Short mmCIF file of C-alpha atoms in Angstrom, two decimals:
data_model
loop_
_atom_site.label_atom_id
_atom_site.label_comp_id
_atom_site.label_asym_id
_atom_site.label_seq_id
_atom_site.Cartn_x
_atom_site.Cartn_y
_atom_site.Cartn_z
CA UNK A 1 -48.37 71.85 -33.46
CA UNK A 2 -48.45 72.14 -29.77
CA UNK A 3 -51.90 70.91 -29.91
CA UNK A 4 -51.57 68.18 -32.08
CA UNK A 5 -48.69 66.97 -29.38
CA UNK A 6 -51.11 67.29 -26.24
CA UNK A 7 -53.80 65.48 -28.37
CA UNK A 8 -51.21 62.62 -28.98
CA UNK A 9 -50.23 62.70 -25.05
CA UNK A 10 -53.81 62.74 -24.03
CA UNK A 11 -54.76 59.34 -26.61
CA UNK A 12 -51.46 57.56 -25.55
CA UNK A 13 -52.65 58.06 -21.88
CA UNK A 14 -56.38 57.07 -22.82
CA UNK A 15 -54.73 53.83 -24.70
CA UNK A 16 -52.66 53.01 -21.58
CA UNK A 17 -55.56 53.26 -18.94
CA UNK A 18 -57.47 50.83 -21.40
CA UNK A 19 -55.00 48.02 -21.91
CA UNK A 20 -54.45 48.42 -17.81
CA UNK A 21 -58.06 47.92 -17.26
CA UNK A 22 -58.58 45.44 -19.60
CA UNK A 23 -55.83 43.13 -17.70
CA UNK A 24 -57.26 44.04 -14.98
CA UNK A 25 -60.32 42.61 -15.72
CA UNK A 26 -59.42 39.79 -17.47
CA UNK A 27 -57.20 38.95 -14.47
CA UNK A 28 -60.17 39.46 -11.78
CA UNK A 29 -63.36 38.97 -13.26
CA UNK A 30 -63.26 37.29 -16.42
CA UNK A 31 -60.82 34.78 -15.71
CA UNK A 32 -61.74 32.52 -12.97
CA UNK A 33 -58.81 31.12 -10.97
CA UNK A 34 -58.55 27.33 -10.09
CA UNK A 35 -59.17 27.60 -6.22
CA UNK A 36 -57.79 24.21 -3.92
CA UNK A 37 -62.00 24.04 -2.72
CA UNK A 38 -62.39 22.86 -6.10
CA UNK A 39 -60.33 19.88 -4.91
CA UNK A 40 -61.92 18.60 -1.87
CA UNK A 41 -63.51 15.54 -2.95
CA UNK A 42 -60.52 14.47 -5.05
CA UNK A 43 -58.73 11.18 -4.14
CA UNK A 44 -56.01 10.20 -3.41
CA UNK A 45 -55.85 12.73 -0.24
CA UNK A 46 -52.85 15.04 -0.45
CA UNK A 47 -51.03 15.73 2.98
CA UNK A 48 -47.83 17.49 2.78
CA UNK A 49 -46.46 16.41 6.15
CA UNK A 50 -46.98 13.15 4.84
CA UNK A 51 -45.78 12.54 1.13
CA UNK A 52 -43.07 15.00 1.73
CA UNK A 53 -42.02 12.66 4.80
CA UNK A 54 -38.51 10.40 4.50
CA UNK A 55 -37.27 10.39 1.08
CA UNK A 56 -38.87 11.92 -2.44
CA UNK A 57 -36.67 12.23 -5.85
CA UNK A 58 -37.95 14.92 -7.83
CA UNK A 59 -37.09 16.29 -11.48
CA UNK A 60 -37.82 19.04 -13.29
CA UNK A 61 -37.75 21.93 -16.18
CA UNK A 62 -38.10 25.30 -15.99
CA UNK A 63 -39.66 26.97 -18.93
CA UNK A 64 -39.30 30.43 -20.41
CA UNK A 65 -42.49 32.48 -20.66
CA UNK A 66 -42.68 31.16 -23.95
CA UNK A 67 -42.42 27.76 -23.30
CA UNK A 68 -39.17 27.25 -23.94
CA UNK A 69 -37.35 24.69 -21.91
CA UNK A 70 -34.30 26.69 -20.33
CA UNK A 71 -33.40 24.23 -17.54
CA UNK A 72 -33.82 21.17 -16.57
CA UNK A 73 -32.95 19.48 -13.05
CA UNK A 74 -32.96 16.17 -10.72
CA UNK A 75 -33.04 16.92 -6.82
CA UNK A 76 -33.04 14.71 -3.91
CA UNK A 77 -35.64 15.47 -0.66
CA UNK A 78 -35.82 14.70 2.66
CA UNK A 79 -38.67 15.28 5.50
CA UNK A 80 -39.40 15.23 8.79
CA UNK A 81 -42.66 16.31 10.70
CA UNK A 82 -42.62 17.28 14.07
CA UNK A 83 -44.64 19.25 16.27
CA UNK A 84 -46.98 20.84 13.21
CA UNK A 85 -43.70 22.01 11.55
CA UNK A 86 -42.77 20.01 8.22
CA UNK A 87 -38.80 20.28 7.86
CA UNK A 88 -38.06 19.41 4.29
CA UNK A 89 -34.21 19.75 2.80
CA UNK A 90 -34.41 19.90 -0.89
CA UNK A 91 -30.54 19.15 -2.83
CA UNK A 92 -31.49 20.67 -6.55
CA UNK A 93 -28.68 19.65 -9.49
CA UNK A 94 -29.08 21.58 -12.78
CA UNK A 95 -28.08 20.12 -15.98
CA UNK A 96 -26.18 23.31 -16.50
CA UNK A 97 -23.70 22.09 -13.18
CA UNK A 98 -25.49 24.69 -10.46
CA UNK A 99 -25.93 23.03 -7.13
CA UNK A 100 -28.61 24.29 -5.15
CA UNK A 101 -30.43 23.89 -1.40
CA UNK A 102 -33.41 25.06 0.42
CA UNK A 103 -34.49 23.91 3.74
CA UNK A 104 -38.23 25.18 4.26
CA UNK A 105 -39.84 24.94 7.47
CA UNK A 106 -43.93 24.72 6.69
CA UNK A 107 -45.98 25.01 9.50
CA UNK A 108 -48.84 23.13 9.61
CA UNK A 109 -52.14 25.33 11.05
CA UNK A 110 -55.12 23.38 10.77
CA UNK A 111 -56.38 20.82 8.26
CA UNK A 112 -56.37 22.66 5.05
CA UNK A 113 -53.54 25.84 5.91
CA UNK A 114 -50.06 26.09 6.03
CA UNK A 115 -47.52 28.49 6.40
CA UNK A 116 -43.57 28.34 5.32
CA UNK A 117 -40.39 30.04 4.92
CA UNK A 118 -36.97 29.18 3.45
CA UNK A 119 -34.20 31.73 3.37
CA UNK A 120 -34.37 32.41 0.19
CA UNK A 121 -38.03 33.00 0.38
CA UNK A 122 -39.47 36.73 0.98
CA UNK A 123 -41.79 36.66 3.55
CA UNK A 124 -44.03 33.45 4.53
CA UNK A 125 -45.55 31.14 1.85
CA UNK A 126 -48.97 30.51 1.78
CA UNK A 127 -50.49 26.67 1.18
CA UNK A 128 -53.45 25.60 1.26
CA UNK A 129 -54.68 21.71 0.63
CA UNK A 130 -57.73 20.02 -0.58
CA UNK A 131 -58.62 16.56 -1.43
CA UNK A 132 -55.42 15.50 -3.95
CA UNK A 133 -54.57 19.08 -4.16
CA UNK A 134 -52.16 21.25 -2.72
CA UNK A 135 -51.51 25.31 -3.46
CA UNK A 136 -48.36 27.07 -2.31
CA UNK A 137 -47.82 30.77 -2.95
CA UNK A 138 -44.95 32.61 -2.38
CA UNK A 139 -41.96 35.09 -3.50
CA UNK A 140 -38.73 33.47 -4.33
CA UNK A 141 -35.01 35.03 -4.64
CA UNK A 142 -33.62 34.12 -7.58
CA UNK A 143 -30.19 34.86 -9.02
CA UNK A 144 -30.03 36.64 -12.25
CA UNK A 145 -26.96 38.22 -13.50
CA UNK A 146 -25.17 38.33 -10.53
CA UNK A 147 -27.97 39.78 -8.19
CA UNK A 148 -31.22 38.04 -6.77
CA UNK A 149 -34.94 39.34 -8.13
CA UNK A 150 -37.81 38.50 -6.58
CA UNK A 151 -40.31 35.69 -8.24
CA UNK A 152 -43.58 35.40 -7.41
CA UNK A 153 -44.61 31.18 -7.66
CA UNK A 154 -48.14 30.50 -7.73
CA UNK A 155 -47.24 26.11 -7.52
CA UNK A 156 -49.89 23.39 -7.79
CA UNK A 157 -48.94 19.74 -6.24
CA UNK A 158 -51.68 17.32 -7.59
CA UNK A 159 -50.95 13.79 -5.91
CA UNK A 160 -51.29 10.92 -8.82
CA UNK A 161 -51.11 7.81 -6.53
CA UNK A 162 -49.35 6.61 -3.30
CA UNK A 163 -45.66 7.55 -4.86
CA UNK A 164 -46.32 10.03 -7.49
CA UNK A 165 -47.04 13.45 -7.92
CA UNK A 166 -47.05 16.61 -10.24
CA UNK A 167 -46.29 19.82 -9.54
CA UNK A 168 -47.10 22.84 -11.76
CA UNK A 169 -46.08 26.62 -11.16
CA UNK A 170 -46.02 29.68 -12.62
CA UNK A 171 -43.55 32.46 -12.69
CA UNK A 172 -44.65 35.60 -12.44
CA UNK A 173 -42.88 39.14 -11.88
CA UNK A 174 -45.22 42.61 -11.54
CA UNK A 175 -48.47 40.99 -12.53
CA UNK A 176 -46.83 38.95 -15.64
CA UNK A 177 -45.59 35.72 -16.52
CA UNK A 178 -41.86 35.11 -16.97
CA UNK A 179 -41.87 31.43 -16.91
CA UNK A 180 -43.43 28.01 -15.60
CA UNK A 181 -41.84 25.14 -13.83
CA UNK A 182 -43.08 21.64 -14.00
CA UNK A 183 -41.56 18.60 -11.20
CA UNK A 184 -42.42 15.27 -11.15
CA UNK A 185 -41.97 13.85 -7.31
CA UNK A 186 -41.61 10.17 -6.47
CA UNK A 187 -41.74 9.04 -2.73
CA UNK A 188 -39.05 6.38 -2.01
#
């Protein structure tokens, strides 16, 4: 009987080492990850420090991991650019009555990097920009039951015209997706 549980230990450890390596590859080597290079020849051009200039309206919904719509929200953005630092105040209102704000500071460092932070941001955000798109990674704090948890964004900005564009992110937490978030932006 003893055997028969080290036998069971030893499979359920085999079995866990498998489905870890199989994400693992399908993550690193099978699945091949949009990059912003594929972008470069895309038109129209996508500068941050200049769409998100003066005034954009934005809306949004934030999606379960399931697709579910959970939230949905309107929010109101301003930006400045100023010595290769984009200032942009975003005013976010829920549909559920939660008022939020975020003032990021993105620092452009040459023509195709960036770097930001926001104080509810872990660390420093990572974009990068090609052609019509633009890639920003980073860790958010987000409240959750009365405490904040950290999400990782991986967000797409794909400019449409001279007004529009579309952003698409996903949520992740450990390796796993808890969610996506779409935004339309308009530039006033």
């Amino acid at each position: 009987n003893k055997r028969n549980l080290k036998v069971k230990k030893y499979i359920f450890l085999i079995l866990i080492i498998l489905i870890i390596s199989l994400l693992f590859i399908n993550n690193k080597i099978i699945g091949k990850k949009m990059k912003p290079e594929d972008f470069k020849n895309t038109k129209p051009e996508l500068k941050i420090e200049k769409y998100f200039e003066g005034n954009v309206k934005a809306w949004g919904m934030l999606q379960d991991r399931k697709g579910k719509v959970s939230r949905q929200f309107s929010a109101n953005m301003k930006g400045s650019f100023k010595n290769n630092i984009l200032t942009l105040e975003e005013d976010f209102f829920w549909n559920d009555g939660e008022k939020q704000k975020r003032i990021w500071k993105i620092e452009k460092i040459d023509d195709h990097n960036y770097t930001g932070t926001a104080p509810d941001v872990v660390g420093e955000a990572k974009g990068v920009s090609y052609g019509s798109a633009f890639k920003f990674e980073y860790t958010l704090l987000v409240p959750f039951k009365g405490k904040n948890i950290k999400i990782n964004f991986d967000d797409w900005i794909f400019k449409q015209d001279e007004n529009v564009a579309i952003n698409k992110a996903t949520l992740s937490k450990f390796g796993f997706k808890v969610g996506e978030l779409t935004v339309v932006f308009n530039k006033d």
